[in-house]
mmCIF file of C-alpha atoms in Angstrom:
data_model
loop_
_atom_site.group_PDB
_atom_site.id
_atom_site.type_symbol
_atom_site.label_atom_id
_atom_site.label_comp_id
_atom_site.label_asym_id
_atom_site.label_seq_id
_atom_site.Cartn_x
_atom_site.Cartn_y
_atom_site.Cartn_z
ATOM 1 C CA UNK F 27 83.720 118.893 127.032
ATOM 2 C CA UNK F 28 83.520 118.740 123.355
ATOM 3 C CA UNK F 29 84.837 120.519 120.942
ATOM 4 C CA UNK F 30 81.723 120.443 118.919
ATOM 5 C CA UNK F 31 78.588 120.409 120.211
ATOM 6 C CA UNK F 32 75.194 119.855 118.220
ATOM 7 C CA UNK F 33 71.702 120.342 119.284
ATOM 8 C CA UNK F 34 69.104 118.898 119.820
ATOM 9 C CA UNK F 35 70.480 115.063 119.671
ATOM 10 C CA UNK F 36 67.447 113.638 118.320
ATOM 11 C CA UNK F 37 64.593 115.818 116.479
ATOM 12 C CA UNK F 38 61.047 114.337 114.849
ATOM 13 C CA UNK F 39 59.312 116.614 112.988
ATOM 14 C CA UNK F 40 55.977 116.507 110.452
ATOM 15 C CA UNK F 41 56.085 116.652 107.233
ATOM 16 C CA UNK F 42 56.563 120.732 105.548
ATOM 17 C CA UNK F 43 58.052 121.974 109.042
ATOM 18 C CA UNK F 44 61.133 123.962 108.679
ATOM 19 C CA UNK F 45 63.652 122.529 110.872
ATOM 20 C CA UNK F 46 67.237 123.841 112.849
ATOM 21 C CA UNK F 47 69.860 121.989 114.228
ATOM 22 C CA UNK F 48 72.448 123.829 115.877
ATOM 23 C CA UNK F 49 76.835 123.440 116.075
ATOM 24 C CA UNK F 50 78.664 125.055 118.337
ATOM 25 C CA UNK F 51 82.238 125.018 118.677
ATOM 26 C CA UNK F 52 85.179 126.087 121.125
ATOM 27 C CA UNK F 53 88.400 126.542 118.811
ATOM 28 C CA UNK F 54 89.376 128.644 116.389
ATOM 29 C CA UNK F 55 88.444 127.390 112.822
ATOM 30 C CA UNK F 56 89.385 127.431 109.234
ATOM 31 C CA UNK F 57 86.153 125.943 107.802
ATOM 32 C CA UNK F 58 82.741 124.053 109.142
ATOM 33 C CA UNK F 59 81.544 121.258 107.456
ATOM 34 C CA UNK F 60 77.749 119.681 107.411
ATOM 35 C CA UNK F 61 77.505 116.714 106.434
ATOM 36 C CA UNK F 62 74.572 114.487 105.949
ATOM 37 C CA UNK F 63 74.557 110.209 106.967
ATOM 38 C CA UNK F 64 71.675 108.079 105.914
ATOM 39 C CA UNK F 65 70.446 105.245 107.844
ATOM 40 C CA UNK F 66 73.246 102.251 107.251
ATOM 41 C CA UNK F 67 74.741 105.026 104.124
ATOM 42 C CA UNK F 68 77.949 107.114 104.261
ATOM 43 C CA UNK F 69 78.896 110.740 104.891
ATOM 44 C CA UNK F 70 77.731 112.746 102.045
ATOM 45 C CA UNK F 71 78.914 116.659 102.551
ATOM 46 C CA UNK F 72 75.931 118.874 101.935
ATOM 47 C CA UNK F 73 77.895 122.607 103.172
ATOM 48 C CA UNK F 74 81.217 123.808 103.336
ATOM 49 C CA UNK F 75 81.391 126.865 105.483
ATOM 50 C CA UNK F 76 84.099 129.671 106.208
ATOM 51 C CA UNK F 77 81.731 132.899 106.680
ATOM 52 C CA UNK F 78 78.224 133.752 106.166
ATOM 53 C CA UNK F 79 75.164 131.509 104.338
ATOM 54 C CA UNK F 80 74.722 129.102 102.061
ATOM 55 C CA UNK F 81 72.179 127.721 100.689
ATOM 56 C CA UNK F 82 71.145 124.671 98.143
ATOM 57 C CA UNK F 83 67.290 123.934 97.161
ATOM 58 C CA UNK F 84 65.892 123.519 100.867
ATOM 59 C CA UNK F 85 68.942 123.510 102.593
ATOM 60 C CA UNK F 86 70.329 126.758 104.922
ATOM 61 C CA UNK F 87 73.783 127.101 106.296
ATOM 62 C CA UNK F 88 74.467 130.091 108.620
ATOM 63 C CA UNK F 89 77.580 130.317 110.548
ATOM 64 C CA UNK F 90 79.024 133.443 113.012
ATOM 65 C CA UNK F 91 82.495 133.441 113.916
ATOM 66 C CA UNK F 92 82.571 135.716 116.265
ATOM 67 C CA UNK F 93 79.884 133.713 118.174
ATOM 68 C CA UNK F 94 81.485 130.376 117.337
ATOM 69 C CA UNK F 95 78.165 128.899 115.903
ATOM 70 C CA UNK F 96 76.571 127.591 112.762
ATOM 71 C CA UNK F 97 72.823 126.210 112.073
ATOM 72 C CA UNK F 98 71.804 124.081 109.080
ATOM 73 C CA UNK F 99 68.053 124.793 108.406
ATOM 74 C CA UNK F 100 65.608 122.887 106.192
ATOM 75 C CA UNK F 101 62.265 124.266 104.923
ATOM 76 C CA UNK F 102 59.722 122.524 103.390
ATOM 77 C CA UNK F 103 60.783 118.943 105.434
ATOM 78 C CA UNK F 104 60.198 115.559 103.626
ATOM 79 C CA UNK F 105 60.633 112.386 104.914
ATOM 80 C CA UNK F 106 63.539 111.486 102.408
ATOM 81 C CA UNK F 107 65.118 114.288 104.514
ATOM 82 C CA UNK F 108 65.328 111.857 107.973
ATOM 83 C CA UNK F 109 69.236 110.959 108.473
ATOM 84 C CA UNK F 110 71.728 112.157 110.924
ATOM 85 C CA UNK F 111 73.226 115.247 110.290
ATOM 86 C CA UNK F 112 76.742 116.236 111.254
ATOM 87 C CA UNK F 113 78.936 119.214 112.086
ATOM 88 C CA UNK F 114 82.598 119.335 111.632
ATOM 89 C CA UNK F 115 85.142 121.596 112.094
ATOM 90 C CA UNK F 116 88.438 122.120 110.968
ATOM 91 C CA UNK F 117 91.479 123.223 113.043
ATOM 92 C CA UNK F 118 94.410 121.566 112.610
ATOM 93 C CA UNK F 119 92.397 118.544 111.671
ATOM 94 C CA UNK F 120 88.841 117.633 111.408
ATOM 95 C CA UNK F 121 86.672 117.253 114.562
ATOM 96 C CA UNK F 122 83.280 115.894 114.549
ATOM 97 C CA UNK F 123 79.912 116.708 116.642
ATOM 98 C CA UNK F 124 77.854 113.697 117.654
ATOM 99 C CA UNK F 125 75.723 114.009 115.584
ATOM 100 C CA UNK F 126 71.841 115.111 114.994
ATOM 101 C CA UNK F 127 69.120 112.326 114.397
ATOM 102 C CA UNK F 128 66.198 113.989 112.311
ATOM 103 C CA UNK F 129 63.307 112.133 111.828
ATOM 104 C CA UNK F 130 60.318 113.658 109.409
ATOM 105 C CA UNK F 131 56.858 111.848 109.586
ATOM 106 C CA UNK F 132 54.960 112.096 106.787
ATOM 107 C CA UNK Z 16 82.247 109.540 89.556
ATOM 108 C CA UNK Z 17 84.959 110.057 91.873
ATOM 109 C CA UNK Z 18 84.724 108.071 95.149
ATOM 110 C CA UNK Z 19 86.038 106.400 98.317
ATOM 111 C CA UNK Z 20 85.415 102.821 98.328
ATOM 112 C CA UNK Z 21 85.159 100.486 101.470
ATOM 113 C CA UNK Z 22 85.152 96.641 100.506
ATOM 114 C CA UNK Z 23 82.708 95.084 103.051
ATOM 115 C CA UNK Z 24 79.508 97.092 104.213
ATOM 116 C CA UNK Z 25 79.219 94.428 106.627
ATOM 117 C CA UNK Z 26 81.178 92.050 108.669
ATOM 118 C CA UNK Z 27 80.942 89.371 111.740
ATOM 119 C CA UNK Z 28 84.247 88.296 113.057
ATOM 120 C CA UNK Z 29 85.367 86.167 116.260
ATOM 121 C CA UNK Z 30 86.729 87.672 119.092
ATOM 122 C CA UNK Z 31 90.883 87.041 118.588
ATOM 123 C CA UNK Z 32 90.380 87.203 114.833
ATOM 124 C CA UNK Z 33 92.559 89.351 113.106
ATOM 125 C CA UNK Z 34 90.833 91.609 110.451
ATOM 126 C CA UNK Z 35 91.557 93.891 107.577
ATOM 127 C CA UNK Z 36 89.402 96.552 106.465
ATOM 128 C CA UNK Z 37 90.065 97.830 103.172
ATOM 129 C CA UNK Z 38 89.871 101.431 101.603
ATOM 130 C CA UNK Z 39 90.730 102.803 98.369
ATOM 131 C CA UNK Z 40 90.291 106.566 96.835
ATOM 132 C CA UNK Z 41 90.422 107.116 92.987
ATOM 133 C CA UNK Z 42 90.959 110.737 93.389
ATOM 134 C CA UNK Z 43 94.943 110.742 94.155
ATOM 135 C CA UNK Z 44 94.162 112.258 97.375
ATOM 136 C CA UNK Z 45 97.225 112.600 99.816
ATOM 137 C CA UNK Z 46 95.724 112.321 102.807
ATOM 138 C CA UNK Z 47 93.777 109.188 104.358
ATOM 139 C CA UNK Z 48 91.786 108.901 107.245
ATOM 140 C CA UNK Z 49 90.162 106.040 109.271
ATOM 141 C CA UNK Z 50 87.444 106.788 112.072
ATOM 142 C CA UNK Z 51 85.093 104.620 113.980
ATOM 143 C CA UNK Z 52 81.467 105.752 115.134
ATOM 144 C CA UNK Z 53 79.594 104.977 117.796
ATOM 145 C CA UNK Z 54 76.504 106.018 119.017
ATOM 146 C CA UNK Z 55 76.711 109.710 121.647
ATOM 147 C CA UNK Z 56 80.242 109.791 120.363
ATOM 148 C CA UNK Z 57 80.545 111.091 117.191
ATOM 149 C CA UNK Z 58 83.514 110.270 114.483
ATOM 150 C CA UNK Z 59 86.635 109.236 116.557
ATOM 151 C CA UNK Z 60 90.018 109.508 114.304
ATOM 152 C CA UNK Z 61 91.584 106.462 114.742
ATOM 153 C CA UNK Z 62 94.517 106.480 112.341
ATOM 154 C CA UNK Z 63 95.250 108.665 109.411
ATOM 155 C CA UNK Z 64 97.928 108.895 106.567
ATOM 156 C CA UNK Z 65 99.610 111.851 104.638
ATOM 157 C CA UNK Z 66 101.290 109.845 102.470
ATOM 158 C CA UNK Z 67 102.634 106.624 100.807
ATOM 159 C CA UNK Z 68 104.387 104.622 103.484
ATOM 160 C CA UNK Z 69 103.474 106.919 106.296
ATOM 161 C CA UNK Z 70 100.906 106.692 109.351
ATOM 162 C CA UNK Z 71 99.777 109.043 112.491
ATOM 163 C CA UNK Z 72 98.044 108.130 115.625
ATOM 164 C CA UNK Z 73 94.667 109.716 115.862
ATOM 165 C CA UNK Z 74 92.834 110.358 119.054
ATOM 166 C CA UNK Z 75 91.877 105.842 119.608
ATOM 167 C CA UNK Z 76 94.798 103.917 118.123
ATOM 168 C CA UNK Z 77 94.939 101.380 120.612
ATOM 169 C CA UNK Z 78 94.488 97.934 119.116
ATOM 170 C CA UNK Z 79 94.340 99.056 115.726
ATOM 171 C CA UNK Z 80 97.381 99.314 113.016
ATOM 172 C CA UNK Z 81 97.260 100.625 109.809
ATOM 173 C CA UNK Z 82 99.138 100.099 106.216
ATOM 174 C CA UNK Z 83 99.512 102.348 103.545
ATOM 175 C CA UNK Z 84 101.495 100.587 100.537
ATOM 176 C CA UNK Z 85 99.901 102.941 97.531
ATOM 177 C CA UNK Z 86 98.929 106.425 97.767
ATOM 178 C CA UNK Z 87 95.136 104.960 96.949
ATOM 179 C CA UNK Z 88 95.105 102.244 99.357
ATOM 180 C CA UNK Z 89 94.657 102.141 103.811
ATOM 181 C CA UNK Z 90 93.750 99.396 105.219
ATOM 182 C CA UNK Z 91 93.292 99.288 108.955
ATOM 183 C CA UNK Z 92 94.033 96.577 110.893
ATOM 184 C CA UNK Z 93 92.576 94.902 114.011
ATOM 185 C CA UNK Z 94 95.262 92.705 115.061
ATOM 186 C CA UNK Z 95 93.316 91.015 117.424
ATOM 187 C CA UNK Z 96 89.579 91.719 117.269
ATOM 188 C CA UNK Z 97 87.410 92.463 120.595
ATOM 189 C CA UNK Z 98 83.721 93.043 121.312
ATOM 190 C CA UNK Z 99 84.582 96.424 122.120
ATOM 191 C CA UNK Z 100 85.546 96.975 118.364
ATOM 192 C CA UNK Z 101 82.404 96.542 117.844
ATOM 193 C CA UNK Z 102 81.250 99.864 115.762
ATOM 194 C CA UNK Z 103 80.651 101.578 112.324
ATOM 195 C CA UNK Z 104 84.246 102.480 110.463
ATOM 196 C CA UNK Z 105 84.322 104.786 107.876
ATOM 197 C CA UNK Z 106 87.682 105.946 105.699
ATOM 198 C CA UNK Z 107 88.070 109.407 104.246
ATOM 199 C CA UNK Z 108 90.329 111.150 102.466
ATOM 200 C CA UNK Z 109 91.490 114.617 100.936
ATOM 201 C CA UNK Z 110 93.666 116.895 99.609
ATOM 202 C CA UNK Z 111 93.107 119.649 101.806
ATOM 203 C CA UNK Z 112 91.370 121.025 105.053
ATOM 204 C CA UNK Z 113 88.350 121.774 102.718
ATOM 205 C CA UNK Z 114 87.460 118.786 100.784
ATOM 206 C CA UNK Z 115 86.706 115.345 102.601
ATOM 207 C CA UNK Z 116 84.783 112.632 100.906
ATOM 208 C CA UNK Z 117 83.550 109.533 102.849
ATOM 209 C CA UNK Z 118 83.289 105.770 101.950
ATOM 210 C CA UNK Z 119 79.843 104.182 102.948
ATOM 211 C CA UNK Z 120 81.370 102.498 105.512
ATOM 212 C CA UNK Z 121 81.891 98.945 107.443
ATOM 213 C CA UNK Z 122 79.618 98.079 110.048
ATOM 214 C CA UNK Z 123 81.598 95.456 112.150
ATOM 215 C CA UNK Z 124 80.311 92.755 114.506
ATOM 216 C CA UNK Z 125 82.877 91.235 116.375
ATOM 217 C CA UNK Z 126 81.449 87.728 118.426
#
């Protein structure tokens, strides 16, 4: 089994729906990552995570330790928003989920 | 702009060939870090590198190597390449557990 796990694995969505993707993890953390890869682009980190929300213009981060669990939310969706979105969490090094693949359709 | 850059976005190589992918950080980060992607799989660490000189196995080091000469350069190595190298690698690097930036990444074809 993983140590991360993300869900759904692939998500299409219209344009203006607000969106969740899910990360749940089975060791204990110091920090959670979310990080954001374009098509054929590289890893751009949108959250950094240790407790509680964040949030920047459309984008939500949640995250409960206790429950071992995070979501990454978008409102508002826009196409320029399709890319695969990533969870990571750091232990005693930095593990990965597989990955989310959002597509919006205008 | 500070940044991790990866010196072929895309490559083709023979089966046998040996080939270098190159990675250099301009942010005097310690720590280096080489992963492949695939598809269902996720980031795999492959090799990474707290320092000049130095190298760890990650969780796939078979058929790869690694060099670290300067603190801002890791290259990893395919010393002989197979069609089951076939994948997207992407080099990171920090200073701590919090901060990791990415390069854009090599996708490589091997034939």
């Amino acid at each position: 089994k993983n140590e991360v796990e993300q869900s759904p694995q692939n998500l299409t969505a219209q344009e203006g729906e607000f969106i969740t993707i899910n990360c749940s993890y089975s060791v204990g953390i110091s920090a959670l990552h979310w990080l954001q890869q374009h098509p054929g682009g590289g890893i751009v980190s949108l959250f950094m995570l240790s407790s509680g929300k964040k949030k920047h213009g459309r984008l939500i981060a949640t995250i409960n330790i206790q429950e071992k669990h995070s979501s990454l939310h978008i409102t508002a969706s826009h196409p320029r928003d399709s890319a695969v979105y990533i969870c990571a969490v750091f232990a005693n090094d930095m593990r990965f989920g597989a990955g989310t693949r959002l597509t919006v359709k205008p | 702009d500070v940044k991790v850059t990866q010196s072929s976005r895309y490559l083709v190589k023979r089966t046998g060939e040996k080939v270098f992918l190159e990675c250099v950080q301009d942010m005097d980060h310690e720590n280096m870090f080489w992963y492949r992607q695939d598809p269902g799989l996720g980031l795999r660490l492959i090799y990474f590198s707290y320092d000049v000189k130095m190298k760890e196995k990650g969780d796939i080091p078979e058929g790869y190597s690694v060099s670290r000469e300067k603190k801002e350069r890791f290259s990893l190595i395919l010393e002989s390449a197979s069609t089951n190298q076939t994948s997207m690698y992407l080099c990171a690097s920090s200073t701590d557990a919090y901060g990791y930036t990415f390069g854009s990444g090599t996708r490589l074809t091997v034939v």
